[in-house]
């Protein structure tokens, strides 16, 4: 079986850099599955889970708040403002953020920027989706 190098970087630090057999991320048009030898690609990714399958077959799930994925034949790099391991997500905090974003979106008299509220709601929902994906493993 062949492998490729995968690196996941947040605005603060590199959180993952290992040899993997597959990466699955969510692009604007749906899920993207990348294996060694994949054609070159540079595209945006939306907030949500990113799954990597390591050399030993173990799967690891991350949450990325959106960003970009660059694919070279033997290297995959994911860049995001926020990138965390799924097991490090605080479910109660994510639920609270989702509720606050829903309240902002529904509060017409607050003079809220609705596109910002919608983006925050989407990110909070994506964090929760990442947790659910981790639990399904």
N, CA and C atoms as an extended XYZ file, in Angstrom:
411
Properties=species:S:1:pos:R:3:atomname:S:1:resname:S:1:resid:I:1 pbc="F F F"
N         0.849       -1.179        0.000 N   UNK     1
C         0.000        0.000        0.000 CA  UNK     1
C         0.893        1.240        0.000 C   UNK     1
N         0.495        2.266       -0.741 N   UNK     2
C         1.296        3.489       -0.779 CA  UNK     2
C         0.717        4.540        0.166 C   UNK     2
N         1.572        5.496        0.512 N   UNK     3
C         1.197        6.518        1.475 CA  UNK     3
C         1.600        7.890        0.968 C   UNK     3
N         1.069        8.919        1.624 N   UNK     4
C         1.414       10.300        1.306 CA  UNK     4
C         1.537       11.059        2.626 C   UNK     4
N         2.230       12.167        2.582 N   UNK     5
C         2.391       12.996        3.774 CA  UNK     5
C         1.181       13.924        3.890 C   UNK     5
N         0.585       13.991        5.082 N   UNK     6
C        -0.551       14.883        5.327 CA  UNK     6
C        -0.187       15.828        6.467 C   UNK     6
N        -0.401       17.114        6.231 N   UNK     7
C        -0.136       18.126        7.248 CA  UNK     7
C        -1.382       18.981        7.414 C   UNK     7
N        -1.803       19.161        8.674 N   UNK     8
C        -2.946       20.020        8.995 CA  UNK     8
C        -2.425       21.153        9.860 C   UNK     8
N        -2.674       22.394        9.401 N   UNK     9
C        -2.127       23.569       10.065 CA  UNK     9
C        -3.244       24.556       10.372 C   UNK     9
N        -3.280       25.026       11.636 N   UNK    10
C        -4.210       26.092       12.010 CA  UNK    10
C        -3.445       27.410       11.965 C   UNK    10
N        -4.130       28.508       12.255 N   UNK    11
C        -3.468       29.809       12.290 CA  UNK    11
C        -2.417       29.856       13.395 C   UNK    11
N        -2.576       28.999       14.401 N   UNK    12
C        -1.673       29.022       15.547 CA  UNK    12
C        -0.522       28.031       15.456 C   UNK    12
N        -0.788       26.823       14.909 N   UNK    13
C         0.260       25.804       14.921 CA  UNK    13
C        -0.089       24.644       13.995 C   UNK    13
N         0.899       23.799       13.760 N   UNK    14
C         0.695       22.549       13.030 CA  UNK    14
C         0.123       21.543       14.025 C   UNK    14
N        -1.029       20.939       13.693 N   UNK    15
C        -1.623       19.998       14.648 CA  UNK    15
C        -1.494       18.538       14.217 C   UNK    15
N        -1.098       18.313       12.963 N   UNK    16
C        -0.955       16.936       12.497 CA  UNK    16
C         0.024       16.918       11.339 C   UNK    16
N         0.926       15.961       11.348 N   UNK    17
C         1.844       15.760       10.231 CA  UNK    17
C         2.326       14.316       10.284 C   UNK    17
N         1.700       13.485        9.449 N   UNK    18
C         2.038       12.057        9.428 CA  UNK    18
C         1.824       11.496        8.032 C   UNK    18
N         2.313       10.298        7.853 N   UNK    19
C         2.096        9.556        6.623 CA  UNK    19
C         0.716        8.896        6.693 C   UNK    19
N        -0.082        9.073        5.639 N   UNK    20
C        -1.454        8.554        5.630 CA  UNK    20
C        -1.747        7.853        4.306 C   UNK    20
N        -2.817        7.044        4.322 N   UNK    21
C        -3.239        6.378        3.087 CA  UNK    21
C        -4.437        7.075        2.452 C   UNK    21
N        -5.147        7.913        3.243 N   UNK    22
C        -6.316        8.599        2.693 CA  UNK    22
C        -6.669        9.813        3.548 C   UNK    22
N        -7.212       10.842        2.875 N   UNK    23
C        -7.738       12.037        3.535 CA  UNK    23
C        -9.120       12.289        2.954 C   UNK    23
N       -10.098       12.554        3.826 N   UNK    24
C       -11.450       12.898        3.372 CA  UNK    24
C       -11.814       14.237        4.002 C   UNK    24
N       -12.120       15.227        3.162 N   UNK    25
C       -12.507       16.564        3.616 CA  UNK    25
C       -13.773       16.972        2.875 C   UNK    25
N       -14.401       18.051        3.339 N   UNK    26
C       -15.622       18.525        2.696 CA  UNK    26
C       -15.344       19.823        1.953 C   UNK    26
N       -15.451       19.759        0.631 N   UNK    27
C       -15.309       20.946       -0.202 CA  UNK    27
C       -16.664       21.587       -0.415 C   UNK    27
N       -16.697       22.685       -1.124 N   UNK    28
C       -17.957       23.394       -1.344 CA  UNK    28
C       -18.942       22.588       -2.186 C   UNK    28
N       -18.450       21.600       -2.936 N   UNK    29
C       -19.336       20.781       -3.762 CA  UNK    29
C       -19.543       19.375       -3.205 C   UNK    29
N       -19.038       19.124       -1.989 N   UNK    30
C       -19.218       17.811       -1.377 CA  UNK    30
C       -17.915       17.240       -0.871 C   UNK    30
N       -17.957       15.969       -0.465 N   UNK    31
C       -16.768       15.331        0.100 CA  UNK    31
C       -15.713       15.049       -0.964 C   UNK    31
N       -14.462       15.219       -0.560 N   UNK    32
C       -13.319       14.965       -1.426 CA  UNK    32
C       -12.499       13.856       -0.777 C   UNK    32
N       -12.296       12.762       -1.477 N   UNK    33
C       -11.446       11.681       -0.990 CA  UNK    33
C       -10.126       11.709       -1.734 C   UNK    33
N        -9.037       11.762       -1.001 N   UNK    34
C        -7.712       11.886       -1.606 CA  UNK    34
C        -6.853       10.697       -1.190 C   UNK    34
N        -6.279       10.035       -2.178 N   UNK    35
C        -5.369        8.920       -1.942 CA  UNK    35
C        -4.034        9.234       -2.618 C   UNK    35
N        -2.966        8.494       -2.289 N   UNK    36
C        -1.667        8.759       -2.911 CA  UNK    36
C        -1.756        8.745       -4.439 C   UNK    36
N        -1.047        9.684       -5.056 N   UNK    37
C        -1.053        9.780       -6.506 CA  UNK    37
C        -2.191       10.616       -7.065 C   UNK    37
N        -3.016       11.193       -6.201 N   UNK    38
C        -4.132       12.037       -6.636 CA  UNK    38
C        -3.594       13.188       -7.481 C   UNK    38
N        -4.371       13.625       -8.453 N   UNK    39
C        -3.943       14.750       -9.276 CA  UNK    39
C        -3.856       16.015       -8.424 C   UNK    39
N        -3.053       16.949       -8.890 N   UNK    40
C        -2.860       18.191       -8.151 CA  UNK    40
C        -4.171       18.947       -8.046 C   UNK    40
N        -4.364       19.583       -6.888 N   UNK    41
C        -5.627       20.257       -6.619 CA  UNK    41
C        -5.400       21.336       -5.578 C   UNK    41
N        -6.055       22.461       -5.751 N   UNK    42
C        -6.108       23.508       -4.741 CA  UNK    42
C        -7.551       23.969       -4.703 C   UNK    42
N        -8.210       23.781       -3.553 N   UNK    43
C        -9.615       24.146       -3.458 CA  UNK    43
C        -9.960       24.546       -2.031 C   UNK    43
N       -11.078       25.232       -1.903 N   UNK    44
C       -11.558       25.615       -0.584 CA  UNK    44
C       -12.267       24.457        0.091 C   UNK    44
N       -12.237       24.460        1.415 N   UNK    45
C       -13.001       23.488        2.195 CA  UNK    45
C       -13.922       24.258        3.130 C   UNK    45
N       -15.072       23.653        3.435 N   UNK    46
C       -16.044       24.301        4.304 CA  UNK    46
C       -15.898       23.755        5.726 C   UNK    46
N       -16.441       24.473        6.719 N   UNK    47
C       -16.337       23.980        8.097 CA  UNK    47
C       -16.905       22.568        8.224 C   UNK    47
N       -16.158       21.717        8.909 N   UNK    48
C       -16.626       20.357        9.112 CA  UNK    48
C       -15.507       19.398        9.426 C   UNK    48
N       -15.852       18.122        9.457 N   UNK    49
C       -14.856       17.107        9.807 CA  UNK    49
C       -13.891       16.807        8.664 C   UNK    49
N       -12.676       16.456        9.040 N   UNK    50
C       -11.663       15.951        8.113 CA  UNK    50
C       -11.183       14.635        8.709 C   UNK    50
N       -11.241       13.585        7.906 N   UNK    51
C       -10.815       12.263        8.377 CA  UNK    51
C        -9.524       11.884        7.674 C   UNK    51
N        -8.572       11.364        8.456 N   UNK    52
C        -7.347       10.820        7.876 CA  UNK    52
C        -7.234        9.356        8.287 C   UNK    52
N        -6.725        8.544        7.377 N   UNK    53
C        -6.454        7.136        7.677 CA  UNK    53
C        -4.936        6.995        7.687 C   UNK    53
N        -4.395        6.687        8.862 N   UNK    54
C        -2.944        6.609        9.038 CA  UNK    54
C        -2.393        5.293        8.489 C   UNK    54
N        -1.062        5.199        8.457 N   UNK    55
C        -0.382        4.013        7.919 CA  UNK    55
C        -0.866        2.718        8.551 C   UNK    55
N        -1.134        2.756        9.857 N   UNK    56
C        -1.552        1.540       10.564 CA  UNK    56
C        -3.043        1.245       10.423 C   UNK    56
N        -3.754        2.058        9.621 N   UNK    57
C        -5.184        1.853        9.401 CA  UNK    57
C        -6.064        2.592       10.387 C   UNK    57
N        -5.462        3.173       11.416 N   UNK    58
C        -6.233        3.930       12.407 CA  UNK    58
C        -6.763        5.217       11.776 C   UNK    58
N        -8.020        5.527       12.079 N   UNK    59
C        -8.629        6.759       11.581 CA  UNK    59
C        -8.554        7.829       12.655 C   UNK    59
N        -8.300        9.060       12.223 N   UNK    60
C        -8.320       10.193       13.139 CA  UNK    60
C        -9.179       11.280       12.502 C   UNK    60
N       -10.007       11.934       13.329 N   UNK    61
C       -10.936       12.949       12.838 CA  UNK    61
C       -10.565       14.297       13.446 C   UNK    61
N       -10.626       15.333       12.610 N   UNK    62
C       -10.332       16.703       13.016 CA  UNK    62
C       -11.511       17.593       12.638 C   UNK    62
N       -11.622       18.741       13.307 N   UNK    63
C       -12.569       19.774       12.885 CA  UNK    63
C       -11.753       20.914       12.302 C   UNK    63
N       -12.132       21.348       11.085 N   UNK    64
C       -11.530       22.528       10.476 CA  UNK    64
C       -12.633       23.535       10.212 C   UNK    64
N       -12.347       24.804       10.486 N   UNK    65
C       -13.359       25.851       10.346 CA  UNK    65
C       -13.473       26.362        8.916 C   UNK    65
N       -13.007       25.603        7.983 N   UNK    66
C       -12.958       26.035        6.591 CA  UNK    66
C       -11.497       26.260        6.242 C   UNK    66
N       -11.233       26.729        5.054 N   UNK    67
C        -9.855       26.999        4.650 CA  UNK    67
C        -9.569       26.437        3.278 C   UNK    67
N        -8.364       25.895        3.121 N   UNK    68
C        -7.927       25.400        1.821 CA  UNK    68
C        -7.245       24.050        1.964 C   UNK    68
N        -7.332       23.271        0.883 N   UNK    69
C        -6.597       22.014        0.804 CA  UNK    69
C        -5.774       22.061       -0.478 C   UNK    69
N        -4.489       21.748       -0.328 N   UNK    70
C        -3.592       21.667       -1.477 CA  UNK    70
C        -3.150       20.218       -1.607 C   UNK    70
N        -3.310       19.669       -2.797 N   UNK    71
C        -2.949       18.273       -3.041 CA  UNK    71
C        -1.851       18.221       -4.097 C   UNK    71
N        -0.765       17.560       -3.742 N   UNK    72
C         0.310       17.213       -4.659 CA  UNK    72
C         0.323       15.685       -4.700 C   UNK    72
N         0.984       15.052       -5.655 N   UNK    73
C         0.922       13.589       -5.750 CA  UNK    73
C         1.236       12.840       -4.448 C   UNK    73
N         2.189       13.341       -3.658 N   UNK    74
C         2.555       12.632       -2.430 CA  UNK    74
C         2.422       13.484       -1.172 C   UNK    74
N         1.762       14.641       -1.277 N   UNK    75
C         1.638       15.553       -0.141 CA  UNK    75
C         0.258       16.202       -0.152 C   UNK    75
N        -0.389       16.216        1.027 N   UNK    76
C        -1.665       16.915        1.191 CA  UNK    76
C        -1.491       17.894        2.347 C   UNK    76
N        -1.838       19.159        2.101 N   UNK    77
C        -1.742       20.181        3.138 CA  UNK    77
C        -3.103       20.832        3.306 C   UNK    77
N        -3.583       20.873        4.556 N   UNK    78
C        -4.844       21.541        4.871 CA  UNK    78
C        -4.535       22.750        5.744 C   UNK    78
N        -5.014       23.921        5.330 N   UNK    79
C        -4.791       25.171        6.051 CA  UNK    79
C        -6.130       25.719        6.513 C   UNK    79
N        -6.222       26.089        7.794 N   UNK    80
C        -7.481       26.574        8.347 CA  UNK    80
C        -7.206       27.541        9.490 C   UNK    80
N        -8.112       28.501        9.696 N   UNK    81
C        -7.971       29.392       10.850 CA  UNK    81
C        -8.049       28.589       12.140 C   UNK    81
N        -9.023       27.674       12.209 N   UNK    82
C        -9.206       26.837       13.396 CA  UNK    82
C        -9.132       25.377       12.969 C   UNK    82
N        -8.273       24.622       13.628 N   UNK    83
C        -8.157       23.180       13.376 CA  UNK    83
C        -7.908       22.509       14.720 C   UNK    83
N        -8.791       21.562       15.069 N   UNK    84
C        -8.650       20.850       16.347 CA  UNK    84
C        -8.960       19.372       16.150 C   UNK    84
N        -8.344       18.550       16.970 N   UNK    85
C        -8.685       17.130       16.977 CA  UNK    85
C       -10.113       16.998       17.487 C   UNK    85
N       -10.878       16.114       16.892 N   UNK    86
C       -12.292       15.966       17.257 CA  UNK    86
C       -12.460       15.652       18.733 C   UNK    86
N       -11.567       14.833       19.290 N   UNK    87
C       -11.727       14.472       20.701 CA  UNK    87
C       -11.462       15.647       21.642 C   UNK    87
N       -10.884       16.744       21.119 N   UNK    88
C       -10.632       17.931       21.937 CA  UNK    88
C       -11.789       18.929       21.910 C   UNK    88
N       -12.826       18.650       21.129 N   UNK    89
C       -13.979       19.554       21.053 CA  UNK    89
C       -14.825       19.388       22.305 C   UNK    89
N       -15.165       20.502       22.918 N   UNK    90
C       -16.035       20.513       24.095 CA  UNK    90
C       -17.478       20.570       23.600 C   UNK    90
N       -18.209       19.467       23.770 N   UNK    91
C       -19.577       19.383       23.246 CA  UNK    91
C       -20.486       20.441       23.857 C   UNK    91
N       -20.387       20.661       25.154 N   UNK    92
C       -21.243       21.657       25.810 CA  UNK    92
C       -20.959       23.051       25.262 C   UNK    92
N       -19.693       23.358       25.041 N   UNK    93
C       -19.317       24.658       24.486 CA  UNK    93
C       -19.838       24.807       23.058 C   UNK    93
N       -19.749       23.749       22.260 N   UNK    94
C       -20.244       23.789       20.886 CA  UNK    94
C       -21.761       23.967       20.854 C   UNK    94
N       -22.475       23.273       21.743 N   UNK    95
C       -23.938       23.429       21.833 CA  UNK    95
C       -24.300       24.858       22.216 C   UNK    95
N       -23.569       25.423       23.184 N   UNK    96
C       -23.832       26.791       23.631 CA  UNK    96
C       -23.589       27.780       22.488 C   UNK    96
N       -22.500       27.596       21.750 N   UNK    97
C       -22.193       28.471       20.617 CA  UNK    97
C       -23.283       28.378       19.557 C   UNK    97
N       -23.794       27.179       19.328 N   UNK    98
C       -24.868       26.996       18.350 CA  UNK    98
C       -26.124       27.725       18.799 C   UNK    98
N       -26.479       27.587       20.078 N   UNK    99
C       -27.672       28.266       20.599 CA  UNK    99
C       -27.534       29.782       20.508 C   UNK    99
N       -26.356       30.316       20.853 N   UNK   100
C       -26.128       31.758       20.779 CA  UNK   100
C       -26.214       32.257       19.339 C   UNK   100
N       -25.660       31.501       18.406 N   UNK   101
C       -25.718       31.894       16.997 CA  UNK   101
C       -27.152       31.864       16.483 C   UNK   101
N       -27.936       30.852       16.895 N   UNK   102
C       -29.346       30.793       16.496 CA  UNK   102
C       -30.115       31.983       17.060 C   UNK   102
N       -29.817       32.347       18.304 N   UNK   103
C       -30.488       33.491       18.925 CA  UNK   103
C       -30.144       34.775       18.179 C   UNK   103
N       -28.860       34.953       17.846 N   UNK   104
C       -28.441       36.144       17.094 CA  UNK   104
C       -29.153       36.214       15.750 C   UNK   104
N       -29.245       35.082       15.096 N   UNK   105
C       -29.867       35.038       13.769 CA  UNK   105
C       -31.345       35.390       13.845 C   UNK   105
N       -32.003       34.957       14.921 N   UNK   106
C       -33.442       35.178       15.055 CA  UNK   106
C       -33.806       36.513       15.688 C   UNK   106
N       -32.842       37.226       16.237 N   UNK   107
C       -33.115       38.482       16.929 CA  UNK   107
C       -33.057       39.643       15.936 C   UNK   107
N       -34.172       39.933       15.318 N   UNK   108
C       -34.235       40.947       14.259 CA  UNK   108
C       -33.965       42.354       14.775 C   UNK   108
N       -34.242       42.628       16.045 N   UNK   109
C       -34.086       43.981       16.571 CA  UNK   109
C       -32.679       44.257       17.083 C   UNK   109
N       -31.830       43.308       17.098 N   UNK   110
C       -30.486       43.492       17.644 CA  UNK   110
C       -29.540       44.159       16.650 C   UNK   110
N       -29.981       44.345       15.429 N   UNK   111
C       -29.113       44.929       14.421 CA  UNK   111
C       -27.932       44.024       14.103 C   UNK   111
N       -28.176       42.750       14.154 N   UNK   112
C       -27.129       41.748       13.958 CA  UNK   112
C       -26.804       41.604       12.476 C   UNK   112
N       -25.548       41.372       12.200 N   UNK   113
C       -25.114       41.038       10.848 CA  UNK   113
C       -25.533       39.585       10.603 C   UNK   113
N       -26.594       39.401        9.815 N   UNK   114
C       -27.167       38.066        9.637 CA  UNK   114
C       -26.204       37.097        8.957 C   UNK   114
N       -25.393       37.593        8.046 N   UNK   115
C       -24.448       36.681        7.388 CA  UNK   115
C       -23.406       36.189        8.391 C   UNK   115
N       -22.992       37.055        9.310 N   UNK   116
C       -22.054       36.634       10.361 CA  UNK   116
C       -22.706       35.613       11.284 C   UNK   116
N       -23.943       35.881       11.674 N   UNK   117
C       -24.661       34.951       12.553 CA  UNK   117
C       -24.835       33.598       11.874 C   UNK   117
N       -25.160       33.626       10.589 N   UNK   118
C       -25.340       32.378        9.843 CA  UNK   118
C       -24.020       31.604        9.761 C   UNK   118
N       -22.905       32.329        9.550 N   UNK   119
C       -21.594       31.677        9.483 CA  UNK   119
C       -21.219       31.060       10.830 C   UNK   119
N       -21.501       31.773       11.921 N   UNK   120
C       -21.207       31.237       13.250 CA  UNK   120
C       -22.068       30.014       13.549 C   UNK   120
N       -23.316       30.056       13.114 N   UNK   121
C       -24.211       28.917       13.303 CA  UNK   121
C       -23.702       27.707       12.514 C   UNK   121
N       -23.277       27.939       11.279 N   UNK   122
C       -22.762       26.843       10.452 CA  UNK   122
C       -21.508       26.227       11.074 C   UNK   122
N       -20.632       27.072       11.624 N   UNK   123
C       -19.412       26.542       12.238 CA  UNK   123
C       -19.732       25.730       13.490 C   UNK   123
N       -20.650       26.230       14.320 N   UNK   124
C       -21.024       25.490       15.534 CA  UNK   124
C       -21.665       24.150       15.173 C   UNK   124
N       -22.534       24.151       14.161 N   UNK   125
C       -23.174       22.908       13.725 CA  UNK   125
C       -22.130       21.931       13.171 C   UNK   125
N       -21.128       22.464       12.469 N   UNK   126
C       -20.076       21.609       11.914 CA  UNK   126
C       -19.231       20.982       13.025 C   UNK   126
N       -18.995       21.717       14.107 N   UNK   127
C       -18.262       21.149       15.251 CA  UNK   127
C       -19.033       19.954       15.820 C   UNK   127
N       -20.346       20.137       15.974 N   UNK   128
C       -21.171       19.050       16.511 CA  UNK   128
C       -21.201       17.863       15.553 C   UNK   128
N       -21.250       18.142       14.253 N   UNK   129
C       -21.225       17.071       13.249 CA  UNK   129
C       -19.908       16.290       13.343 C   UNK   129
N       -18.819       17.000       13.590 N   UNK   130
C       -17.518       16.350       13.734 CA  UNK   130
C       -17.517       15.410       14.933 C   UNK   130
N       -18.100       15.855       16.051 N   UNK   131
C       -18.204       14.992       17.236 CA  UNK   131
C       -19.017       13.742       16.940 C   UNK   131
N       -20.127       13.906       16.220 N   UNK   132
C       -20.966       12.748       15.882 CA  UNK   132
C       -20.197       11.767       14.994 C   UNK   132
N       -19.421       12.307       14.054 N   UNK   133
C       -18.639       11.443       13.169 CA  UNK   133
C       -17.593       10.666       13.972 C   UNK   133
N       -16.985       11.319       14.951 N   UNK   134
C       -15.997       10.658       15.796 CA  UNK   134
C       -16.639        9.517       16.577 C   UNK   134
N       -17.831        9.732       17.078 N   UNK   135
C       -18.511        8.715       17.884 CA  UNK   135
C       -18.964        7.519       17.056 C   UNK   135
N       -19.184        7.710       15.749 N   UNK   136
C       -19.611        6.611       14.873 CA  UNK   136
C       -18.487        5.628       14.597 C   UNK   136
N       -17.236        6.077       14.728 N   UNK   137
C       -16.078        5.224       14.397 CA  UNK   137
C       -16.136        3.889       15.091 C   UNK   137
